[in-house]
Amino acid sequence: MESPIRVRFAPSPTGDLHIGTSRTALFNWLFARRYHGQVVLRVEDTDKTRSTKEYEQSIIESLKWLGIDWDEGPDIGGEHGPYRQSERLNTYKYYWKRLLKSNHAYYCFCTPEELEEERRSALESSRMPMYGGKCRELSDTEREKRRLSGQKGVIRFKVERDDPYEIKFKDLIKENINISSEVIGDFIIVKADNMPTYNFAAAVDDITMGISHVLRGEDHITNTARQTMIYDALETPIPMFGHFSMILGTDKAKLSKRHGATSIEEYKRKGYLSETIINYLSLLSWSPGDESEIFDIEELVKKFSIERVSKSPAIFDLPKLDWLNGQWIRRIPVERLTLLIEPYLTAAGIDTEDHNVQKISEAIRTSITTLAEAPGYAKIFFGDPEISDDTLKELREEPSIKVLSLFRDRINEADKLDCDSIKELIKGVAGDLKEDGIKGKAVYHPIRLALTGLDSGPELFSVIDGLGQKRTLSRLDKAIG
RNA sequence: GGCGCAUUAGUCUAGCGGUUAAGGACGCCGCCCUCUCAAGGCGGAGGCCACGGGUUCGAAUCCCGUAUGCGCUACCA
């Protein structure tokens, strides 16, 4: 028997993967994985003018980067394919013919100009803009005549008018939703270019792909009413629906370009980890119920439940994202961190040849909140430190010179250097200098200055560890002169 | 304009009629740690639970109204 749960995510390839879309994808994915269901990726590319293959590719890559996968999709195929709407035209045709035949749909020849005029005048007299149904009662012969004469028509769904009713459905997130059939005009299901519209294609696909749960943004609530009508007209069982609240910008408007980065791609580029994005997205409109809030995607699968998804919209808060990213940067294994940091270093023109990037990563991981900040903090390990003349002069006076010389000798004598032995070594130096009244800042600070030219930075021992014995010595020598 | 959805501190949220004089997290402030900057630890300020009515012995929690916000109202999805 087939798994009772089948969900889909259905992006349109008209841009890179959006924050909101990815949260929808995440929640669908979590829902399916949590209950051992299946996930379908469907590309909704019926808008020929805006859809591109490049965006499709970019969306797929972003999804994969996030760690979201699917059981069926355009890239891997599956039993219910094809998975691009542009390749499913025959299926749509079959269903629209059925709708036409059962008198649930009709051809409409109104021009865009007429429609626009109708809309405008409705708005003017503050009526709800809605198709008036001019072509509804066109006779069969008239219809054929127009079609044969080459008039490009569209097909509209015929909404029951004589006997208005309430479309009621139990939303998995919002609970009960009622929409009156009277507020829904005869909507277009097939465009003049013979492409299905969103509402029709989505309904047909959800039917033919055996989708059990449709989970999407709340901007689709009224579409759910339309799609329900299609299900009814096609005499097909209606899936379960759930509508997530919107993600808003800090001004409480729907998240958009003017709020800054809105695509996963951009956040990736800025140096946010996929763990961070997944974690943060999960926290927008959902909570585990206990007080934990840092978890990876696997833990999320165990914790997730649709009942705990909030009904109210959430504002995308960058400071918290940054904090979370810092948490993850400190949490992942240093090997992985190193792999992530390296490309940023190279991009900043830093030659990492001959350097222990892993130790450098370890040294700077508590300083950075995004990977993009890494070069700024890591540059002290590369090239020669810039030490001002004043500083140099100071380093060559007492007590600095004493500290540096002693330290230099100890480093030189050391046969192996790791974090622990460096700590011991510095402590030893500090201990020996104590009798001269040199302690604390007076011992650490000159070393730091000699090594980096800066008076702040990562902990000294990790600076030395990152530099390595050879480089540490040469920098000390240069400072001592 | 109509319809739909929402409303707990600046932000994300816990809370499902009494155990809550609302708990956690980000941010902010202070202290500790400390060679520095971070990180980390500890603590603090910040909410009349949008407002107004009900229901109830008792409401942030249930109901109604108002306000505000957002969404939809496309041959976009």
mmCIF file of N, CA, C and O in Angstrom, chain A residues 103 105-110 131 133-147 151 153-154 158:
data_model
loop_
_atom_site.group_PDB
_atom_site.id
_atom_site.type_symbol
_atom_site.label_atom_id
_atom_site.label_comp_id
_atom_site.label_asym_id
_atom_site.label_seq_id
_atom_site.Cartn_x
_atom_site.Cartn_y
_atom_site.Cartn_z
ATOM 1 N N ASN A 103 -19.915 20.967 -18.726
ATOM 2 C CA ASN A 103 -20.469 22.305 -18.556
ATOM 3 C C ASN A 103 -20.000 23.007 -17.282
ATOM 4 O O ASN A 103 -20.712 23.809 -16.697
ATOM 5 N N ALA A 105 -17.094 24.570 -17.494
ATOM 6 C CA ALA A 105 -16.165 25.562 -18.022
ATOM 7 C C ALA A 105 -16.667 26.028 -19.379
ATOM 8 O O ALA A 105 -17.474 25.352 -20.006
ATOM 9 N N TYR A 106 -16.216 27.184 -19.793
ATOM 10 C CA TYR A 106 -16.655 27.705 -21.087
ATOM 11 C C TYR A 106 -15.600 28.606 -21.705
ATOM 12 O O TYR A 106 -14.730 29.130 -21.006
ATOM 13 N N TYR A 107 -15.679 28.757 -22.997
ATOM 14 C CA TYR A 107 -14.768 29.660 -23.707
ATOM 15 C C TYR A 107 -15.197 31.090 -23.505
ATOM 16 O O TYR A 107 -16.389 31.387 -23.447
ATOM 17 N N CYS A 108 -14.216 31.940 -23.371
ATOM 18 C CA CYS A 108 -14.496 33.364 -23.193
ATOM 19 C C CYS A 108 -13.642 34.128 -24.182
ATOM 20 O O CYS A 108 -12.461 33.856 -24.338
ATOM 21 N N PHE A 109 -14.288 35.080 -24.881
ATOM 22 C CA PHE A 109 -13.574 35.823 -25.920
ATOM 23 C C PHE A 109 -13.399 37.296 -25.576
ATOM 24 O O PHE A 109 -13.097 38.106 -26.434
ATOM 25 N N CYS A 110 -13.644 37.622 -24.340
ATOM 26 C CA CYS A 110 -13.475 39.021 -23.953
ATOM 27 C C CYS A 110 -12.002 39.413 -24.093
ATOM 28 O O CYS A 110 -11.115 38.619 -23.780
ATOM 29 N N TYR A 131 -15.193 38.999 -12.851
ATOM 30 C CA TYR A 131 -15.678 38.826 -14.218
ATOM 31 C C TYR A 131 -17.202 38.708 -14.251
ATOM 32 O O TYR A 131 -17.789 37.901 -13.539
ATOM 33 N N GLY A 133 -19.260 37.640 -16.540
ATOM 34 C CA GLY A 133 -19.874 36.464 -17.142
ATOM 35 C C GLY A 133 -20.498 36.713 -18.508
ATOM 36 O O GLY A 133 -21.455 36.050 -18.904
ATOM 37 N N LYS A 134 -19.916 37.667 -19.200
ATOM 38 C CA LYS A 134 -20.446 38.037 -20.510
ATOM 39 C C LYS A 134 -20.479 36.843 -21.483
ATOM 40 O O LYS A 134 -21.459 36.668 -22.223
ATOM 41 N N CYS A 135 -19.439 36.052 -21.478
ATOM 42 C CA CYS A 135 -19.365 34.946 -22.439
ATOM 43 C C CYS A 135 -19.975 33.646 -21.922
ATOM 44 O O CYS A 135 -19.915 32.614 -22.576
ATOM 45 N N ARG A 136 -20.512 33.742 -20.743
ATOM 46 C CA ARG A 136 -21.054 32.558 -20.103
ATOM 47 C C ARG A 136 -22.151 31.899 -20.933
ATOM 48 O O ARG A 136 -22.206 30.680 -21.051
ATOM 49 N N GLU A 137 -22.993 32.760 -21.463
ATOM 50 C CA GLU A 137 -24.162 32.212 -22.143
ATOM 51 C C GLU A 137 -24.036 32.208 -23.665
ATOM 52 O O GLU A 137 -25.030 32.119 -24.369
ATOM 53 N N LEU A 138 -22.823 32.304 -24.126
ATOM 54 C CA LEU A 138 -22.622 32.229 -25.574
ATOM 55 C C LEU A 138 -23.158 30.887 -26.096
ATOM 56 O O LEU A 138 -22.899 29.839 -25.494
ATOM 57 N N SER A 139 -23.871 30.923 -27.187
ATOM 58 C CA SER A 139 -24.409 29.661 -27.712
ATOM 59 C C SER A 139 -23.291 28.833 -28.336
ATOM 60 O O SER A 139 -22.249 29.369 -28.710
ATOM 61 N N ASP A 140 -23.509 27.546 -28.419
ATOM 62 C CA ASP A 140 -22.494 26.654 -28.965
ATOM 63 C C ASP A 140 -22.064 27.090 -30.355
ATOM 64 O O ASP A 140 -20.878 27.097 -30.681
ATOM 65 N N THR A 141 -23.039 27.456 -31.159
ATOM 66 C CA THR A 141 -22.728 27.814 -32.547
ATOM 67 C C THR A 141 -21.917 29.102 -32.600
ATOM 68 O O THR A 141 -20.942 29.206 -33.338
ATOM 69 N N GLU A 142 -22.294 30.049 -31.750
ATOM 70 C CA GLU A 142 -21.569 31.311 -31.693
ATOM 71 C C GLU A 142 -20.110 31.075 -31.286
ATOM 72 O O GLU A 142 -19.179 31.628 -31.854
ATOM 73 N N ARG A 143 -19.953 30.241 -30.300
ATOM 74 C CA ARG A 143 -18.647 29.888 -29.770
ATOM 75 C C ARG A 143 -17.771 29.283 -30.880
ATOM 76 O O ARG A 143 -16.651 29.680 -31.102
ATOM 77 N N GLU A 144 -18.363 28.301 -31.583
ATOM 78 C CA GLU A 144 -17.618 27.627 -32.640
ATOM 79 C C GLU A 144 -17.241 28.607 -33.735
ATOM 80 O O GLU A 144 -16.133 28.574 -34.260
ATOM 81 N N LYS A 145 -18.198 29.485 -34.030
ATOM 82 C CA LYS A 145 -17.967 30.462 -35.085
ATOM 83 C C LYS A 145 -16.738 31.309 -34.757
ATOM 84 O O LYS A 145 -15.835 31.484 -35.557
ATOM 85 N N ARG A 146 -16.703 31.771 -33.529
ATOM 86 C CA ARG A 146 -15.581 32.619 -33.111
ATOM 87 C C ARG A 146 -14.266 31.844 -33.100
ATOM 88 O O ARG A 146 -13.234 32.366 -33.492
ATOM 89 N N ARG A 147 -14.341 30.645 -32.637
ATOM 90 C CA ARG A 147 -13.123 29.847 -32.585
ATOM 91 C C ARG A 147 -12.569 29.596 -33.975
ATOM 92 O O ARG A 147 -11.382 29.737 -34.222
ATOM 93 N N GLN A 151 -10.417 33.575 -33.435
ATOM 94 C CA GLN A 151 -10.349 34.383 -32.219
ATOM 95 C C GLN A 151 -9.727 33.570 -31.105
ATOM 96 O O GLN A 151 -10.127 32.430 -30.843
ATOM 97 N N GLY A 153 -9.447 32.514 -27.681
ATOM 98 C CA GLY A 153 -10.236 32.608 -26.462
ATOM 99 C C GLY A 153 -9.498 32.041 -25.272
ATOM 100 O O GLY A 153 -8.433 31.461 -25.394
ATOM 101 N N VAL A 154 -10.054 32.237 -24.108
ATOM 102 C CA VAL A 154 -9.540 31.576 -22.906
ATOM 103 C C VAL A 154 -10.659 30.667 -22.397
ATOM 104 O O VAL A 154 -11.795 30.767 -22.861
ATOM 105 N N LYS A 158 -16.723 27.770 -14.627
ATOM 106 C CA LYS A 158 -18.060 28.316 -14.408
ATOM 107 C C LYS A 158 -18.448 28.121 -12.943
ATOM 108 O O LYS A 158 -18.709 27.006 -12.497
#
